């Protein structure tokens, strides 16, 4: 009986359990706070994903988890995150994307690429290291925390860099939701124009809805559509990051598709194609999204548990300047696009 118990304790699943359970507990606290926000205001200003990394970092500041938690924390931060990124592909259908029209699609791609370049440059000018600059550029240009997490996984980014990028972009995301609707009367935009601009600048899909629904249903529809097209850029960007981050320290590297492209990026593309072909029923899409959200929240909790708070203080001012400057550039590019092309649903 004792031998059986010993075997169980050395089983990989048993080894992972303490760390995963710790991340799950932090995730539950984050969801509870999000639920309280929703009950008070009708929508969460700070999502569970962000709360999880903040709570994890807060716990790590006063308590360092013992080695028994390490395997599960690492599993949550890497494997669960990769699975969550892969599952995002099931949310993207070519049908709705094509319906947006060629000029808008090209414009969105142009804004994303331009924003990546400008944001990276501004981050480097602010004194941030290469990896941190890439994370902020991807978060600002594509889909906030999800993009940061996805790119960080292929770049093997330091947890402190990931936490800082998530924290600063998340804070700005909340500010955008609150202030962006004020631009409608100030800039004399139509509902369609405002919805497109929100989709181009606001980080997460729920935040797009929060920023557009007060303006009107049409804004919410076009905003969500533009946002989904923006998310579609995540696959190529992660692929590019994986290609740029490949290890060349041991001389020439033999290029291999499966070595350059992470398995979860391939899965992302496969699920996106399957969704476009109607192979994934609409009825299960909400469940897939929910599972992906759960895994991402656990991963953010794990990343938070690995944060060195003192290192965040060192990059705080520079990261804030970089994020603000990057968002300002993105707003200008987005406004230029929505006021110079024809938008329709």
Coordinates of C-alpha atoms in Angstrom, one line a residue:
X1 CA 0.0 0.0 0.0
X2 CA 2.9 2.4 0.9
X3 CA 4.6 1.5 -2.5
X4 CA 1.4 2.4 -4.3
X5 CA 1.1 5.7 -2.5
X6 CA 4.7 6.5 -3.3
X7 CA 4.1 5.7 -7.0
X8 CA 1.1 8.1 -7.0
X9 CA 3.1 10.8 -5.4
X10 CA 5.7 10.6 -8.2
X11 CA 3.1 10.5 -11.0
X12 CA 3.3 13.7 -13.2
X13 CA -0.3 14.6 -12.5
X14 CA 0.3 14.4 -8.7
X15 CA 3.4 16.5 -9.0
X16 CA 1.5 19.3 -10.9
X17 CA -1.5 19.3 -8.6
X18 CA -0.2 21.7 -5.8
X19 CA 0.9 24.4 -8.2
X20 CA -2.1 24.2 -10.5
X21 CA -4.4 24.2 -7.4
X22 CA -2.7 27.3 -6.1
X23 CA -3.1 29.1 -9.5
X24 CA -6.8 27.9 -9.6
X25 CA -7.3 29.4 -6.1
X26 CA -5.9 32.7 -7.3
X27 CA -8.0 32.5 -10.4
X28 CA -11.2 32.0 -8.3
X29 CA -10.4 35.1 -6.3
X30 CA -9.9 37.1 -9.5
X31 CA -13.3 35.9 -10.9
X32 CA -15.0 36.7 -7.6
X33 CA -13.7 40.3 -7.7
X34 CA -14.7 40.5 -11.4
X35 CA -18.2 39.3 -10.4
X36 CA -18.4 42.0 -7.8
X37 CA -17.4 44.6 -10.4
X38 CA -20.1 43.3 -12.8
X39 CA -22.8 43.4 -10.1
X40 CA -21.9 47.0 -9.2
X41 CA -21.3 48.6 -12.6
X42 CA -22.8 46.2 -15.1
X43 CA -19.4 45.2 -16.6
X44 CA -15.9 44.6 -15.2
X45 CA -13.4 47.5 -15.6
X46 CA -10.6 45.2 -14.6
X47 CA -11.0 41.7 -16.0
X48 CA -10.2 38.5 -14.1
X49 CA -7.2 37.9 -16.4
X50 CA -5.5 41.1 -15.1
X51 CA -6.7 40.6 -11.6
X52 CA -5.1 37.1 -11.5
X53 CA -1.6 38.4 -12.4
X54 CA -2.0 41.3 -9.9
X55 CA -3.1 38.9 -7.1
X56 CA -0.4 36.5 -8.0
X57 CA 2.2 39.2 -7.8
X58 CA 0.8 40.5 -4.5
X59 CA 1.0 37.0 -3.0
X60 CA 4.5 36.5 -4.3
X61 CA 5.6 39.8 -2.7
X62 CA 4.8 38.5 0.8
X63 CA 5.2 34.7 0.3
X64 CA 7.5 32.6 -1.9
X65 CA 5.9 29.3 -2.9
X66 CA 8.0 26.2 -1.9
X67 CA 9.4 23.8 -4.5
X68 CA 6.4 21.5 -4.2
X69 CA 4.4 24.2 -6.1
X70 CA 7.0 24.8 -8.8
X71 CA 6.0 22.1 -11.4
X72 CA 2.4 23.1 -11.4
X73 CA 3.1 26.8 -11.6
X74 CA 5.4 26.3 -14.6
X75 CA 2.9 24.0 -16.2
X76 CA 0.2 26.7 -15.8
X77 CA 2.4 29.5 -17.1
X78 CA 3.5 27.6 -20.2
X79 CA 1.4 24.6 -21.3
X80 CA -2.1 25.9 -20.2
X81 CA -1.3 29.3 -21.8
X82 CA -0.3 27.6 -25.1
X83 CA -3.5 25.6 -25.1
X84 CA -5.5 28.8 -24.5
X85 CA -3.8 30.6 -27.4
X86 CA -4.5 27.6 -29.7
X87 CA -8.2 27.6 -28.8
X88 CA -8.5 31.3 -29.8
X89 CA -8.5 30.1 -33.4
X90 CA -11.9 28.6 -33.0
X91 CA -13.3 32.1 -32.6
X92 CA -12.3 33.3 -36.0
X93 CA -14.4 32.7 -39.1
X94 CA -13.4 33.8 -42.5
X95 CA -17.0 34.5 -43.5
X96 CA -17.5 37.4 -41.1
X97 CA -14.0 38.7 -41.8
X98 CA -14.5 38.8 -45.6
X99 CA -17.8 40.6 -45.1
X100 CA -15.9 43.6 -43.8
X101 CA -14.7 44.5 -47.3
X102 CA -11.3 44.7 -48.9
X103 CA -10.4 48.3 -48.1
X104 CA -11.2 47.9 -44.4
X105 CA -9.3 44.6 -44.1
X106 CA -6.2 46.1 -45.8
X107 CA -6.5 49.2 -43.6
X108 CA -6.7 47.1 -40.4
X109 CA -3.7 45.1 -41.4
X110 CA -1.8 48.3 -42.3
X111 CA -2.6 49.9 -38.9
X112 CA -1.6 46.7 -37.0
X113 CA 1.8 46.5 -38.8
X114 CA 2.5 50.2 -38.5
X115 CA 1.5 50.1 -34.9
X116 CA 3.9 47.2 -34.2
X117 CA 6.8 49.1 -35.8
X118 CA 6.0 52.4 -34.1
X119 CA 5.3 50.9 -30.7
X120 CA 8.5 48.9 -30.8
X121 CA 10.5 52.0 -31.7
X122 CA 8.9 54.1 -29.0
X123 CA 9.5 51.4 -26.4
X124 CA 13.2 51.2 -27.3
X125 CA 13.5 55.0 -27.3
X126 CA 12.0 54.9 -23.8
X127 CA 14.9 52.7 -22.7
X128 CA 13.1 49.4 -22.6
X129 CA 14.9 46.1 -23.5
X130 CA 14.2 44.3 -26.7
X131 CA 11.9 41.7 -25.3
X132 CA 9.8 44.1 -23.2
X133 CA 9.5 46.4 -26.3
X134 CA 8.2 43.5 -28.4
X135 CA 5.7 42.5 -25.7
X136 CA 4.3 46.1 -25.4
X137 CA 4.2 46.5 -29.2
X138 CA 2.2 43.3 -29.7
X139 CA -0.1 44.0 -26.8
X140 CA -0.8 47.6 -28.0
X141 CA -1.2 46.6 -31.7
X142 CA -3.2 43.4 -31.6
X143 CA -5.2 42.3 -28.5
X144 CA -3.6 43.4 -25.3
X145 CA -2.9 40.7 -22.7
X146 CA -3.7 37.7 -25.0
X147 CA -1.1 38.9 -27.5
X148 CA 1.5 39.6 -24.8
X149 CA 0.9 36.1 -23.4
X150 CA 1.1 34.4 -26.8
X151 CA 4.3 36.2 -28.0
X152 CA 5.9 35.7 -24.6
X153 CA 5.4 32.0 -24.8
X154 CA 7.5 31.7 -28.0
X155 CA 10.1 34.2 -26.9
X156 CA 10.6 32.6 -23.5
X157 CA 10.2 36.0 -22.0
X158 CA 11.0 36.7 -18.4
X159 CA 8.0 36.6 -16.1
X160 CA 8.8 40.1 -14.8
X161 CA 8.6 41.5 -18.4
X162 CA 5.3 39.8 -19.0
X163 CA 3.8 41.0 -15.8
X164 CA 4.9 44.6 -16.4
X165 CA 3.6 44.6 -20.0
X166 CA 0.3 43.1 -18.9
X167 CA -0.1 45.5 -16.0
X168 CA 0.5 48.7 -17.9
X169 CA -1.5 47.8 -21.0
X170 CA -4.3 46.5 -18.8
X171 CA -4.5 49.8 -16.9
X172 CA -4.5 51.8 -20.2
X173 CA -7.2 49.4 -21.5
X174 CA -9.5 50.4 -18.7
X175 CA -8.8 54.1 -19.3
X176 CA -9.6 53.6 -23.0
X177 CA -13.0 52.0 -22.2
X178 CA -13.9 55.0 -20.0
X179 CA -12.7 57.8 -22.1
X180 CA -13.0 56.7 -25.8
X181 CA -16.8 57.2 -26.0
X182 CA -16.1 60.9 -25.3
X183 CA -14.4 61.1 -28.7
X184 CA -17.7 60.7 -30.6
X185 CA -19.0 64.3 -30.1
X186 CA -15.5 65.7 -30.0
X187 CA -14.4 64.3 -33.4
X188 CA -17.9 64.2 -34.9
X189 CA -17.7 60.5 -35.8
X190 CA -20.6 58.4 -37.0
X191 CA -21.5 55.2 -35.2
X192 CA -19.8 53.1 -37.8
X193 CA -16.6 55.2 -37.7
X194 CA -16.5 55.1 -33.9
X195 CA -17.1 51.4 -33.8
X196 CA -14.3 50.8 -36.2
X197 CA -12.0 53.0 -34.2
X198 CA -12.8 51.2 -31.0
X199 CA -12.1 47.9 -32.6
X200 CA -8.8 49.2 -33.8
X201 CA -7.6 50.6 -30.5
X202 CA -9.3 48.8 -27.5
X203 CA -7.5 45.7 -26.4
X204 CA -10.0 43.0 -25.6
X205 CA -13.3 42.0 -27.2
X206 CA -15.3 42.5 -23.9
X207 CA -13.7 45.9 -23.6
X208 CA -14.7 46.7 -27.2
X209 CA -18.3 45.9 -26.2
X210 CA -18.0 48.0 -23.1
X211 CA -16.7 51.0 -25.1
X212 CA -19.2 50.7 -28.0
X213 CA -22.5 49.6 -26.5
X214 CA -23.2 53.0 -24.9
X215 CA -22.9 54.6 -28.3
X216 CA -25.1 52.1 -30.2
X217 CA -25.6 48.6 -31.5
X218 CA -24.1 49.5 -34.9
X219 CA -20.9 50.6 -33.2
X220 CA -20.8 47.4 -31.2
X221 CA -21.2 45.2 -34.3
X222 CA -18.6 46.9 -36.4
X223 CA -16.3 47.2 -33.4
X224 CA -16.5 43.5 -32.7
X225 CA -15.9 42.6 -36.3
X226 CA -12.8 44.9 -36.6
X227 CA -11.5 43.6 -33.3
X228 CA -11.8 40.0 -34.6
X229 CA -9.8 40.9 -37.8
X230 CA -7.2 42.5 -35.5
X231 CA -7.0 39.3 -33.5
X232 CA -6.4 37.3 -36.7
X233 CA -3.0 39.1 -37.0
X234 CA -2.0 37.2 -33.8
X235 CA -1.1 34.0 -35.7
X236 CA 1.4 35.6 -38.2
X237 CA 2.9 37.8 -35.5
X238 CA 3.5 34.8 -33.2
X239 CA 5.0 32.9 -36.1
X240 CA 7.3 35.9 -36.8
X241 CA 8.3 36.1 -33.1
X242 CA 9.1 32.4 -33.1
X243 CA 11.2 32.7 -36.2
X244 CA 13.1 35.7 -34.8
X245 CA 13.6 34.0 -31.4
X246 CA 15.0 30.7 -32.7
X247 CA 18.2 29.6 -31.0
X248 CA 21.3 30.3 -33.2
X249 CA 23.8 30.1 -30.3
X250 CA 25.2 26.7 -31.5
X251 CA 26.0 27.8 -35.1
X252 CA 23.9 27.3 -38.2
X253 CA 20.4 26.1 -37.5
X254 CA 18.6 23.7 -39.8
X255 CA 15.3 25.3 -40.6
X256 CA 12.4 23.1 -39.8
X257 CA 8.7 24.2 -40.1
X258 CA 7.8 22.3 -36.9
X259 CA 10.7 23.7 -35.0
X260 CA 10.1 27.3 -36.1
X261 CA 6.3 27.2 -35.7
X262 CA 5.1 26.2 -32.2
X263 CA 2.5 23.5 -32.0
X264 CA -0.1 25.8 -30.6
X265 CA 0.3 28.2 -33.5
X266 CA -0.4 25.3 -35.9
X267 CA -3.4 24.4 -33.8
X268 CA -4.6 28.0 -33.9
X269 CA -4.5 27.9 -37.7
X270 CA -6.2 24.5 -37.9
X271 CA -9.1 25.6 -35.6
X272 CA -9.5 28.8 -37.5
X273 CA -9.8 26.9 -40.8
X274 CA -12.2 24.4 -39.2
X275 CA -14.4 27.2 -37.9
X276 CA -14.5 28.8 -41.4
X277 CA -15.5 25.5 -43.0
X278 CA -18.3 25.0 -40.5
X279 CA -16.7 22.0 -38.9
X280 CA -16.9 23.5 -35.4
X281 CA -20.6 24.0 -34.4
X282 CA -21.6 27.5 -33.3
X283 CA -23.2 26.0 -30.2
X284 CA -19.8 24.9 -28.7
X285 CA -17.9 28.1 -29.5
X286 CA -18.9 29.8 -26.2
X287 CA -17.7 26.7 -24.3
X288 CA -14.3 26.8 -26.1
X289 CA -13.9 30.5 -25.4
X290 CA -14.7 29.8 -21.7
X291 CA -12.2 27.1 -21.4
X292 CA -9.6 29.3 -23.1
X293 CA -10.4 32.0 -20.6
X294 CA -10.0 29.7 -17.7
X295 CA -6.6 28.5 -18.8
X296 CA -5.4 32.0 -19.5
X297 CA -6.5 33.2 -16.1
X298 CA -4.6 30.3 -14.4
X299 CA -1.6 31.1 -16.6
X300 CA -1.7 34.8 -15.5
X301 CA -1.9 33.7 -11.9
X302 CA 1.2 31.6 -12.4
X303 CA 3.1 34.4 -14.1
X304 CA 2.1 36.7 -11.2
X305 CA 3.6 34.2 -8.7
X306 CA 6.9 34.5 -10.5
X307 CA 7.1 38.3 -10.5
X308 CA 9.8 40.1 -8.7
X309 CA 8.1 43.3 -7.6
X310 CA 11.3 45.3 -7.2
X311 CA 12.1 44.7 -10.9
X312 CA 8.7 46.2 -11.8
X313 CA 9.5 49.4 -10.0
X314 CA 12.6 49.8 -12.2
X315 CA 10.7 49.6 -15.4
X316 CA 7.6 51.3 -14.3
X317 CA 8.1 54.8 -15.6
X318 CA 9.7 53.7 -18.9
X319 CA 7.0 51.2 -19.5
X320 CA 4.3 53.8 -18.7
X321 CA 5.8 56.3 -21.2
X322 CA 6.1 53.6 -23.9
X323 CA 2.6 52.4 -23.5
X324 CA 1.1 55.9 -23.5
X325 CA 3.1 57.0 -26.5
X326 CA 2.2 53.8 -28.4
X327 CA -1.5 54.2 -27.7
X328 CA -1.3 57.8 -28.8
X329 CA 0.2 56.7 -32.1
X330 CA -2.4 53.9 -32.6
X331 CA -5.2 56.4 -32.0
X332 CA -3.9 58.8 -34.6
X333 CA -3.5 56.0 -37.2
X334 CA -6.9 54.5 -36.5
X335 CA -8.6 57.9 -36.7
X336 CA -6.9 58.6 -40.0
X337 CA -8.1 55.2 -41.3
X338 CA -11.8 55.4 -40.3
X339 CA -12.2 58.9 -41.6
X340 CA -10.7 58.1 -45.1
X341 CA -12.4 54.8 -46.1
X342 CA -16.0 53.7 -46.6
X343 CA -17.2 51.4 -43.8
X344 CA -20.2 49.2 -44.0
X345 CA -21.7 46.2 -42.3

